[in-house]
Amino acid sequence: MRGALRSRAGMRPCSRKEGSTRGFTPCRESARMSMAGKFDYVYQGEEEKLTAAYDKKLLKSLLSYARPYFARICLCLLAIVIVSACELFAPQIIRAAIDYALAPAAGSGAPLDSRITTLWLLGGALAGTVLVRLLLGAFEAYEIQRITQHALNALRSDVFTHVLKLPLSFFNANPVGRIVTRLTSDIQSISDFFSVALLAFFRDIALIIGSFALMFHLHARLTAYLFVVLIVIAVSVLYYRKIARAVFRELRRKIAKLNGFLQESLTGVSTIQLFGYEGTSSNTFQSIANEEYQSTLTELKLHSFFRPFIRGISILADVLIILAGGKLVIEGELSIGSLVAFLSYNNLFFSPLNDLAEKYGVLQSAMASSERLFLLLNEPVEPSGRKSLGAGSSGLEIEFRNVWFAYRGEDWVLKDISFRLEANQSLALVGPTGAGKSSIVGLLLGLYKKQRGEILVGGIEIDEIDKEALRGVMAFVQQDLFLFQGTLAENVTLEFVGNDQTAAIPISQDSNLAQLLGRLPLKAKISSKAGTLSVGEKQLLSMARALYRTPRILILDEATAHIDSITESLLQDALSQLEGKLTSVVIAHRLSTIKESDQILVINHGSIVEQGHHSELLAAAGLYAAMYKLQMAQAA
Ligand SMILES: Nc1ncnc2c1ncn2[C@@H]1O[C@H](COP(=O)(O)OP(=O)(O)OP(=O)(O)O)[C@@H](O)[C@H]1O
Ligand SMILES: [Mg+2]
């Protein structure tokens, strides 16, 4: 990255202060840092919001999804208890086999035949425990996976349904990639936790407590020696937890940064290629990937050290048992069978600690993931009123009363907008780029909330109208149309049946809509990137989609800018036939298309600067007249 950027001409050297990662000054140093630094800036915030690795409230919210399966979870727990009991019972059988059949205490006088019978019986019992462990283990593993998948499916659906109800401002502030991560990898890490770590946790507790108690039962003094080892372990686990938390968090941040960069680069790949930015991008990628690699290495080192460390301590404990226990055997205080059982319990005791690092990792990411998911679930949904707009198919009146609106803070995009449009009339919004025309339409569609004033649709304040009812009466022909995967027909009706049946759209053949549709290859399959349609075709489709809904208010934002003049006149025809049947709001740069509108508003810098009919505005000789004359002169 350094080399690539250094060669870029026209950049001035930095002062020391400017070289920070957050500097947006276009100096050489900050440009060198800005790409990688930007992703620090964007993704750091989110990770820093995440606080605890373990949180009772979170765990409770998560477990609420498992509640419907309470009975089956209890069955699984019972299976775990039985499996653990079998594991803990096995060394006792081996102890009995050694002490009663293989090497009975001198002078016990047991006949050879009965020793062999005992061996067979105990061998059978051991095989029985293995069989129970196998069967119940398989049942419990399958069942818990099934419950996890069910519960997470419900969680995923809840999150998705919730996301669909969030206001547009949320999507403006959150990149799509981040939301997709919530629904995919975050759900996955919670799934890992439930299916791998949570039950293992119960088994681990059972094994640790059980083996310790049984060792104590076998020989209390020998077990007391192991306390020394236990203290070492407890201290090192606490210390490990402290370091691991910081390392895991750093790694998660680096992964988020890498994903963010990847997502942005791939979305904008055509711009990267067209402007020859491949070198810089791949250099930035390498430096971000390198950071992630370094963090992964640190995590690996921690892992690689911790596992052998615990293993070493467990061997040390074995040595301790053999030495101290062996002495007890020689002194006749402990049987050989008990010593062997003691060693087995020692191994059982340590086995959960061996993969503690991995389990802690799973717990950490599951907690972080669930925190992020519940933050998302706690995002307030788009507010909606309760009033309906009443039945009917004719247009509705629209009124703006002293409306003020800003996307952020008090950065007013619309200032004191007031106008009234009677039912079944047409309104045109004109004005320079960035004046606020689309913002007016956004408010009318209920996509954003005004800060001051009133907006009335059909005589009812917009905030009091049910959102679904409001959008049910409106159709919006967008500047940039989004296409879903499916046929064009499906994209008109927005009913996706997944077969070609929908190619026949239920409309009368002599309608305007039929004429529009006649110009589109309706059976063609399209991808959601809309790359297969021309811009003009997309606008036709957008119009067809809107008309199909038979709206009471039709809103067009730059709907005819990319259509040839023949198709445009067809569209104008279609629109003029709708005149008097619905209320329409049209944004247009080409003023020739809106001359017939009942009312024209000229917007500039967020305010209405002129208002009236075409002829009145021409006579006023203001901004509209100037724009119109300029366009006429260009057309001539
Ligand atoms: N989502 C948004 N967040 C923040 N600011 C925005 C957002 N959308 C638009 N703006 C800003 O609001 C102002 C008005 O934008 P708007 O889209 O309403 O203009 P417009 O009149 O429709 O322009 P054009 O004719 O170019 O479509 C612009 O300065 C724009 O940068
Ligand atoms: Mg606009």
XYZ file of C-alpha atoms and ligand atoms in Angstrom:
668
model
C 0.000 0.000 0.000
C 2.760 2.375 0.908
C 4.468 2.113 -2.473
C 1.277 2.413 -4.438
C 0.174 5.543 -2.680
C 3.533 7.145 -2.577
C 3.608 7.177 -6.373
C 0.358 9.139 -6.578
C 1.053 12.640 -7.791
C -0.307 15.900 -6.529
C -0.304 15.175 -2.820
C 1.366 17.443 -0.375
C 3.541 16.263 2.497
C 1.901 15.997 5.924
C 2.553 17.895 9.048
C 3.030 15.578 12.044
C -0.419 16.240 13.391
C -2.152 15.273 10.157
C -0.764 11.777 10.005
C -3.368 10.268 12.307
C -5.442 7.310 11.162
C -8.611 9.332 11.400
C -7.267 12.292 9.445
C -9.338 12.962 6.357
C -6.957 15.647 5.067
C -5.760 14.519 1.651
C -2.068 14.607 2.494
C 0.299 11.773 1.595
C 0.610 10.307 5.064
C -3.076 10.356 5.836
C -3.955 8.963 2.417
C -1.566 6.117 3.100
C -3.357 5.383 6.329
C -6.881 6.397 5.437
C -8.146 3.199 3.788
C -7.021 0.846 6.527
C -7.744 3.474 9.187
C -11.259 4.060 7.946
C -12.247 0.512 8.739
C -10.771 0.843 12.201
C -12.952 3.856 12.662
C -16.111 2.241 11.323
C -15.909 -1.116 13.080
C -14.138 -0.235 16.290
C -17.162 1.611 17.634
C -19.397 -1.399 17.419
C -16.965 -3.823 19.073
C -16.292 -1.376 21.870
C -19.957 -1.273 22.705
C -19.693 -4.935 23.589
C -18.763 -5.230 27.184
C -18.847 -8.468 29.076
C -17.753 -11.905 27.924
C -20.416 -13.401 30.100
C -23.622 -11.719 30.994
C -26.452 -13.275 32.979
C -29.157 -11.206 31.297
C -27.936 -12.178 27.861
C -27.779 -15.819 28.744
C -31.334 -15.532 30.055
C -32.592 -13.947 26.831
C -30.834 -16.654 24.848
C -32.195 -19.436 27.004
C -35.722 -18.078 26.566
C -35.530 -19.487 23.038
C -34.883 -22.934 24.500
C -37.900 -22.773 26.821
C -40.340 -24.586 24.486
C -38.000 -27.573 24.553
C -37.707 -27.712 28.329
C -38.854 -31.338 28.664
C -36.491 -32.579 25.959
C -33.597 -30.614 27.434
C -34.296 -32.291 30.778
C -34.130 -35.666 29.006
C -30.768 -34.685 27.512
C -29.495 -33.603 30.906
C -30.612 -36.922 32.363
C -28.733 -38.684 29.555
C -25.643 -36.620 30.366
C -25.891 -37.521 34.036
C -26.178 -41.237 33.160
C -23.303 -41.089 30.660
C -21.107 -39.278 33.197
C -22.075 -41.783 35.878
C -21.019 -44.603 33.539
C -17.705 -42.876 32.895
C -17.184 -42.459 36.629
C -18.262 -46.018 37.371
C -15.817 -47.657 34.923
C -12.670 -47.175 37.092
C -14.541 -48.792 39.997
C -15.148 -51.888 37.865
C -11.480 -51.971 36.852
C -10.502 -51.593 40.496
C -12.704 -54.551 41.448
C -11.314 -56.623 38.555
C -7.742 -55.997 39.730
C -8.415 -56.388 43.441
C -10.745 -59.417 43.305
C -9.747 -61.272 40.119
C -6.299 -60.313 38.850
C -4.270 -59.586 41.976
C -6.296 -60.438 45.079
C -4.734 -59.575 48.399
C -2.453 -62.304 49.659
C -4.347 -64.775 51.832
C -7.795 -63.906 50.481
C -7.935 -67.535 49.301
C -10.387 -67.003 46.434
C -10.464 -70.088 44.160
C -9.267 -69.707 40.554
C -12.665 -70.554 39.048
C -14.501 -67.897 41.007
C -11.779 -65.335 40.094
C -12.366 -66.081 36.396
C -16.155 -65.850 36.842
C -15.697 -62.504 38.626
C -13.492 -61.294 35.746
C -16.150 -62.259 33.193
C -18.887 -60.608 35.192
C -16.930 -57.408 35.655
C -15.887 -57.457 31.980
C -19.593 -57.727 31.081
C -20.438 -54.829 33.392
C -17.713 -52.685 31.771
C -19.023 -53.508 28.308
C -22.525 -52.586 29.568
C -21.369 -49.127 30.672
C -19.673 -48.613 27.301
C -22.883 -49.574 25.470
C -24.993 -47.213 27.604
C -22.474 -44.420 27.005
C -22.577 -45.032 23.261
C -26.363 -45.127 22.935
C -27.216 -42.305 25.308
C -24.283 -40.244 24.016
C -25.595 -40.532 20.446
C -29.163 -39.704 21.552
C -28.057 -36.675 23.512
C -25.749 -35.357 20.746
C -28.478 -35.636 18.098
C -31.237 -34.285 20.294
C -29.290 -31.260 21.434
C -28.356 -30.367 17.864
C -32.012 -30.655 16.879
C -33.156 -28.404 19.727
C -30.412 -25.898 18.945
C -31.354 -25.739 15.273
C -35.060 -25.302 16.132
C -34.386 -22.585 18.684
C -31.955 -20.706 16.470
C -34.320 -20.881 13.546
C -36.868 -19.082 15.719
C -34.262 -16.534 16.787
C -33.148 -15.968 13.193
C -36.756 -15.465 12.043
C -37.372 -13.033 14.900
C -34.296 -11.019 14.012
C -35.153 -10.968 10.302
C -38.791 -9.971 10.903
C -37.576 -7.272 13.256
C -35.000 -5.961 10.781
C -37.695 -5.617 8.112
C -39.632 -3.303 10.436
C -36.706 -0.996 11.230
C -36.822 2.571 9.959
C -34.799 3.547 6.905
C -32.522 5.708 9.064
C -31.222 2.473 10.633
C -30.199 1.115 7.236
C -28.552 4.415 6.350
C -26.354 4.070 9.447
C -25.632 0.323 9.201
C -23.949 -1.326 6.222
C -25.864 -4.314 4.839
C -22.813 -6.555 5.384
C -23.012 -5.965 9.114
C -26.693 -6.936 9.280
C -26.036 -10.052 7.196
C -23.257 -11.012 9.637
C -25.790 -10.799 12.470
C -28.056 -13.279 10.721
C -25.329 -15.665 9.614
C -22.065 -15.918 11.533
C -23.423 -14.515 14.808
C -26.222 -17.091 14.772
C -23.604 -19.733 13.913
C -21.404 -18.910 16.887
C -24.403 -19.073 19.219
C -25.261 -22.415 17.660
C -21.698 -23.649 18.339
C -22.054 -22.587 21.922
C -25.347 -24.400 22.456
C -24.497 -27.571 20.616
C -20.839 -27.931 21.584
C -19.984 -25.980 24.683
C -23.129 -25.799 26.810
C -23.705 -29.530 27.243
C -19.993 -30.201 27.442
C -20.073 -27.727 30.313
C -22.585 -29.863 32.234
C -20.632 -33.032 31.525
C -17.414 -31.291 32.595
C -18.913 -30.172 35.892
C -20.229 -33.699 36.514
C -16.820 -35.229 35.738
C -14.816 -32.735 37.803
C -17.042 -33.004 40.891
C -17.640 -36.764 40.488
C -14.011 -37.781 39.990
C -12.853 -35.532 42.799
C -15.443 -36.987 45.197
C -14.546 -40.558 44.199
C -10.822 -39.891 44.613
C -11.614 -38.504 48.040
C -13.632 -41.626 48.795
C -10.730 -43.869 47.660
C -8.091 -42.117 49.742
C -8.632 -38.762 51.432
C -4.943 -38.024 52.202
C -3.759 -38.774 48.682
C -6.512 -36.473 47.325
C -5.364 -33.737 49.692
C -1.942 -33.749 47.967
C -3.730 -32.896 44.724
C -5.002 -29.659 46.247
C -1.590 -28.123 45.591
C -2.032 -28.894 41.909
C -5.569 -27.527 42.003
C -4.402 -24.171 43.318
C -1.864 -23.869 40.488
C -4.612 -24.637 37.985
C -7.117 -22.195 39.473
C -4.577 -19.364 39.417
C -3.486 -20.098 35.853
C -7.080 -20.374 34.572
C -7.932 -16.993 36.102
C -4.831 -15.452 34.570
C -5.540 -17.083 31.222
C -9.103 -15.713 31.231
C -7.810 -12.193 31.721
C -5.363 -12.357 28.820
C -7.663 -14.375 26.566
C -10.495 -11.868 26.826
C -8.344 -9.043 25.459
C -6.856 -11.247 22.739
C -10.246 -12.563 21.591
C -11.719 -9.094 21.451
C -8.824 -7.782 19.391
C -9.171 -10.711 17.000
C -12.914 -10.164 16.596
C -12.286 -6.516 15.797
C -9.734 -7.403 13.161
C -12.098 -9.923 11.576
C -14.900 -7.332 11.496
C -12.527 -4.873 9.876
C -11.463 -7.391 7.249
C -15.074 -8.315 6.466
C -16.052 -4.664 6.212
C -13.263 -3.927 3.778
C -14.030 -7.012 1.703
C -17.689 -6.157 1.505
C -17.107 -2.572 0.429
C -14.453 -3.518 -2.128
C -16.547 -6.242 -3.719
C -19.638 -4.031 -3.872
C -17.629 -1.308 -5.546
C -15.501 -3.595 -7.697
C -16.536 -1.911 -10.947
C -15.421 1.493 -9.625
C -12.128 -0.023 -8.434
C -11.518 -1.501 -11.896
C -12.608 1.560 -13.863
C -10.399 3.909 -11.855
C -7.416 1.528 -11.765
C -7.535 1.237 -8.005
C -6.809 -2.515 -7.873
C -3.221 -2.101 -6.652
C -4.120 0.220 -3.804
C -7.064 -1.925 -2.816
C -5.118 -5.145 -2.715
C -2.325 -3.444 -0.763
C -4.858 -2.178 1.758
C -6.364 -5.640 1.900
C -2.957 -7.137 2.582
C -2.258 -4.742 5.408
C -5.677 -5.386 7.000
C -5.301 -9.144 6.462
C -1.865 -8.954 8.025
C -3.289 -7.317 11.139
C -5.841 -10.111 11.357
C -3.085 -12.685 10.852
C -1.020 -11.174 13.672
C -4.018 -11.284 16.013
C -4.727 -14.884 15.036
C -1.092 -15.752 15.761
C -1.323 -14.207 19.232
C -4.480 -16.198 19.887
C -2.811 -19.378 18.589
C 0.213 -18.836 20.801
C -2.050 -18.496 23.799
C -3.892 -21.669 22.815
C -0.756 -23.592 22.051
C 0.724 -22.699 25.379
C -2.305 -23.292 27.553
C -3.182 -26.810 26.379
C 0.295 -28.374 26.967
C 0.508 -26.443 30.221
C -2.639 -28.118 31.564
C -1.513 -31.449 30.100
C 1.856 -31.055 31.858
C 0.176 -30.379 35.171
C -2.024 -33.450 34.743
C 1.086 -35.607 34.120
C 2.701 -34.017 37.139
C -0.347 -35.042 39.151
C -0.011 -38.603 37.740
C 3.608 -38.715 38.903
C 2.562 -37.441 42.306
C -0.111 -40.143 42.575
C 2.270 -42.910 41.458
C 4.927 -41.835 43.958
C 2.738 -41.117 46.968
C 0.121 -43.755 46.083
C 2.797 -46.385 45.277
C 4.278 -45.851 48.719
C 0.824 -46.377 50.228
C 0.422 -49.596 48.176
C 3.798 -50.883 49.396
C 2.826 -50.027 52.949
C -0.431 -51.962 52.406
C -2.608 -48.912 52.957
C -3.980 -48.839 49.398
C -4.803 -51.673 46.994
C -3.291 -51.816 43.473
C -6.797 -51.611 42.016
C -7.475 -48.425 43.989
C -4.241 -46.873 42.730
C -5.185 -47.663 39.090
C -8.686 -46.254 39.706
C -7.126 -43.183 41.275
C -5.022 -42.606 38.170
C -8.127 -43.004 35.947
C -10.033 -40.464 38.036
C -7.134 -38.088 37.782
C -7.372 -38.320 33.990
C -11.143 -37.852 34.085
C -10.653 -34.845 36.338
C -8.241 -33.212 33.890
C -9.996 -34.116 30.647
C -12.470 -31.158 30.769
C -9.591 -28.778 31.495
C -7.633 -29.854 28.411
C -9.893 -28.113 25.904
C -10.846 -25.313 28.256
C -9.203 -22.750 25.964
C -11.333 -23.813 22.989
C -14.496 -23.805 25.060
C -13.680 -20.401 26.456
C -13.221 -19.157 22.893
C -16.635 -20.506 21.898
C -18.219 -18.926 24.994
C -16.556 -15.586 24.267
C -17.717 -15.355 20.682
C -21.193 -16.640 21.544
C -21.578 -13.947 24.193
C -20.321 -11.229 21.859
C -22.585 -12.501 19.089
C -25.655 -12.667 21.276
C -24.985 -9.210 22.617
C -24.860 -7.890 19.064
C -28.015 -9.800 18.138
C -29.963 -8.512 21.106
C -28.736 -4.965 20.460
C -30.255 -5.395 17.022
C -33.468 -6.863 18.442
C -33.703 -3.878 20.791
C -33.507 -1.349 17.936
C -36.848 0.493 17.986
C -39.050 -0.472 15.039
C -40.518 2.064 12.662
C -43.331 3.799 14.552
C -46.807 3.339 13.118
C -50.165 4.933 13.845
C -53.463 3.061 14.028
C -55.815 5.052 11.826
C -56.860 3.693 8.450
C -57.462 5.792 5.353
C -60.944 4.471 4.624
C -62.136 2.531 1.616
C -62.331 3.925 -1.888
C -60.284 4.020 -5.030
C -60.148 7.718 -5.900
C -57.235 9.987 -5.027
C -56.532 11.445 -1.583
C -55.647 15.018 -0.735
C -52.208 15.888 0.631
C -51.257 18.819 2.799
C -47.929 19.970 4.241
C -48.155 22.576 7.035
C -44.916 24.337 8.023
C -42.858 21.171 7.741
C -39.221 21.204 8.845
C -37.002 18.195 8.303
C -33.347 17.222 8.850
C -31.653 13.850 8.347
C -29.237 14.726 11.142
C -29.613 17.118 14.075
C -30.574 20.600 12.974
C -29.056 20.327 9.512
C -32.320 21.444 7.866
C -32.940 19.902 4.469
C -36.552 21.157 4.336
C -37.497 24.509 5.835
C -41.050 25.530 6.534
C -42.679 23.716 3.596
C -46.420 24.352 3.217
C -48.678 23.380 0.326
C -52.030 21.758 -0.306
C -52.871 19.364 -3.100
C -56.549 18.529 -3.624
C -57.635 14.952 -4.227
C -57.140 13.703 -7.798
C -54.892 16.639 -8.699
C -51.300 16.599 -9.856
C -48.333 18.303 -8.250
C -44.896 18.795 -9.769
C -41.759 19.399 -7.732
C -38.918 21.066 -9.600
C -35.663 22.648 -8.577
C -31.903 22.236 -8.630
C -30.058 19.096 -7.568
C -29.949 18.607 -3.806
C -32.818 21.078 -3.273
C -34.872 18.617 -1.204
C -37.434 17.250 -3.687
C -36.817 13.562 -2.946
C -36.834 14.391 0.758
C -40.398 15.786 0.475
C -41.440 12.560 -1.211
C -39.615 10.494 1.451
C -41.653 12.229 4.164
C -44.868 11.658 2.256
C -44.079 7.945 1.941
C -43.459 7.822 5.677
C -39.828 6.742 5.149
C -38.590 9.534 7.410
C -40.159 11.513 10.230
C -40.479 15.278 10.093
C -39.182 17.260 13.070
C -41.763 20.050 12.982
C -45.096 20.817 11.332
C -47.878 18.589 10.062
C -48.358 16.353 7.061
C -51.939 15.342 6.299
C -52.907 12.547 3.933
C -56.634 12.211 3.279
C -57.114 14.738 6.087
C -55.344 12.567 8.693
C -51.985 13.391 10.310
C -49.427 11.046 8.746
C -47.990 9.872 12.094
C -51.424 8.637 13.137
C -51.967 6.561 10.008
C -51.126 2.878 10.050
C -47.890 2.493 8.024
C -49.186 -0.463 6.057
C -52.409 1.367 5.203
C -50.444 4.459 4.166
C -48.156 2.547 1.839
C -51.099 0.482 0.606
C -52.611 3.541 -1.049
C -49.349 4.842 -2.497
C -47.171 3.711 -5.344
C -43.705 5.044 -5.831
C -41.812 5.041 -9.103
C -38.221 5.193 -7.986
C -35.091 6.745 -9.426
C -33.221 3.504 -8.782
C -35.384 0.428 -9.049
C -34.519 -2.710 -7.131
C -35.129 -5.990 -8.887
C -35.636 -9.269 -7.075
C -34.535 -12.596 -8.504
C -37.324 -14.051 -10.601
C -39.134 -13.219 -13.813
C -39.938 -9.688 -14.891
C -43.605 -10.481 -14.373
C -42.915 -11.501 -10.804
C -41.090 -8.230 -10.379
C -44.156 -6.348 -11.539
C -46.592 -8.144 -9.265
C -44.061 -8.748 -6.458
C -45.657 -12.138 -5.967
C -42.960 -14.753 -6.219
C -44.346 -18.173 -6.989
C -41.163 -19.598 -8.393
C -42.563 -20.719 -11.761
C -43.420 -19.129 -15.072
C -47.164 -19.090 -14.388
C -46.937 -15.513 -13.199
C -45.794 -14.382 -16.653
C -49.453 -13.722 -17.364
C -50.306 -10.669 -15.291
C -54.019 -10.422 -14.475
C -54.880 -7.127 -16.202
C -57.143 -6.153 -19.072
C -55.269 -6.190 -22.358
C -56.316 -2.710 -23.461
C -55.090 -0.967 -20.308
C -52.121 1.385 -20.166
C -50.313 -1.127 -18.071
C -50.697 -3.773 -20.784
C -49.169 -1.361 -23.305
C -46.237 -0.698 -21.005
C -45.718 -4.362 -20.335
C -45.799 -5.077 -24.060
C -42.445 -3.317 -24.274
C -40.802 -5.597 -21.718
C -39.502 -9.167 -22.140
C -41.781 -10.434 -19.390
C -40.671 -14.047 -19.210
C -37.003 -13.187 -18.951
C -35.279 -14.292 -15.749
C -33.416 -11.501 -14.065
C -30.893 -11.300 -11.329
C -31.330 -8.959 -8.401
C -28.419 -6.838 -9.599
C -30.696 -5.611 -12.395
C -27.722 -5.694 -14.695
C -29.727 -7.313 -17.460
C -32.104 -4.424 -18.035
C -31.367 -1.057 -19.547
C -32.017 2.000 -17.385
C -35.030 2.903 -19.526
C -36.452 -0.619 -19.246
C -36.017 -0.434 -15.496
C -38.025 2.790 -15.430
C -40.772 1.159 -17.480
C -40.826 -1.755 -15.096
C -40.884 0.598 -12.142
C -43.903 2.341 -13.631
C -45.641 -0.976 -14.345
C -44.993 -2.104 -10.754
C -46.599 1.093 -9.473
C -49.635 1.012 -11.778
C -50.295 -2.654 -11.045
C -51.086 -1.709 -7.456
C -53.866 0.717 -8.587
C -52.701 3.380 -6.155
C -54.659 6.358 -4.872
C -51.511 8.464 -4.719
C -48.858 8.009 -7.391
C -45.397 9.398 -6.762
C -42.820 9.653 -9.525
C -39.221 10.596 -8.830
C -37.387 11.328 -12.096
C -39.405 8.565 -13.699
C -38.929 9.451 -17.333
C -35.382 10.737 -17.452
C -33.932 7.707 -19.223
C -36.728 6.799 -21.612
C -36.705 7.471 -25.368
C -39.190 10.069 -26.534
C -41.594 7.540 -28.122
C -41.835 5.436 -24.981
C -42.004 8.612 -22.942
C -45.032 9.832 -24.867
C -46.609 6.427 -24.226
C -45.921 6.912 -20.541
C -47.262 10.457 -20.605
C -50.384 9.109 -22.331
C -50.764 6.481 -19.611
C -50.385 9.166 -16.973
C -52.780 11.592 -18.602
C -55.422 8.850 -18.746
C -55.024 8.518 -14.996
C -55.634 12.246 -14.586
C -58.507 12.963 -12.284
C -58.524 9.365 -11.034
C -55.670 9.632 -8.579
C -53.473 12.179 -6.841
C -49.997 12.410 -8.302
C -46.730 13.958 -7.182
C -44.084 14.174 -9.882
C -40.449 15.182 -9.578
C -38.950 16.095 -12.933
C -35.920 17.883 -14.238
C -37.308 18.034 -17.784
C -39.852 20.800 -17.338
C -41.611 20.024 -20.641
C -43.068 16.910 -18.975
C -44.839 18.744 -16.144
C -46.325 21.749 -17.927
C -49.848 20.410 -17.500
C -49.592 19.849 -13.739
C -52.306 21.458 -11.593
C -49.659 22.902 -9.330
C -45.892 23.350 -9.596
C -43.617 23.919 -6.592
C -40.135 25.269 -7.233
C -37.827 24.098 -4.445
C -34.443 25.662 -3.772
C -32.212 25.076 -0.733
C -35.044 23.297 1.080
C -37.644 26.056 0.685
C -40.519 26.690 -1.715
C -39.375 29.659 -3.745
C -42.175 29.735 -6.336
C -45.590 28.141 -6.600
C -48.327 28.092 -9.262
C -49.290 26.939 -12.779
C -46.816 26.732 -15.614
C -48.085 29.943 -17.207
C -48.130 31.829 -13.883
C -44.568 30.809 -13.136
C -43.388 31.819 -16.599
C -45.053 35.188 -16.133
C -43.340 35.604 -12.741
C -39.988 35.453 -14.574
C -38.215 33.847 -11.625
C -36.139 30.674 -11.189
C -38.704 28.489 -12.993
C -38.871 30.783 -16.000
C -35.075 30.901 -16.170
C -34.797 27.080 -15.971
C -37.544 26.640 -18.571
C -36.010 29.095 -21.022
C -32.612 27.443 -20.669
C -34.104 24.027 -21.414
C -36.067 25.351 -24.392
C -32.937 26.956 -25.781
C -30.995 23.681 -25.388
C -33.781 21.719 -27.061
C -33.937 24.085 -30.039
N -30.216 9.726 3.644
C -29.701 10.933 3.738
N -28.955 11.259 4.819
C -28.420 12.495 4.937
N -28.566 13.464 4.026
C -29.292 13.197 2.929
C -29.894 11.914 2.727
N -30.560 11.937 1.556
C -30.378 13.186 1.053
N -29.611 13.947 1.863
C -29.242 15.348 1.666
O -30.424 16.131 1.668
C -30.378 17.138 0.691
C -31.604 17.039 -0.219
O -31.561 15.809 -0.909
P -32.695 15.338 -1.889
O -32.392 13.929 -2.236
O -34.001 15.619 -1.257
O -32.445 16.296 -3.130
P -33.204 16.320 -4.520
O -33.832 17.654 -4.626
O -34.073 15.143 -4.676
O -31.972 16.244 -5.536
P -31.874 15.517 -6.956
O -32.582 16.373 -7.920
O -30.411 15.498 -7.210
O -32.458 14.148 -6.818
C -29.073 16.954 -0.061
O -28.166 17.908 0.398
C -28.617 15.567 0.314
O -27.231 15.507 0.379
Mg -33.915 13.380 -5.835
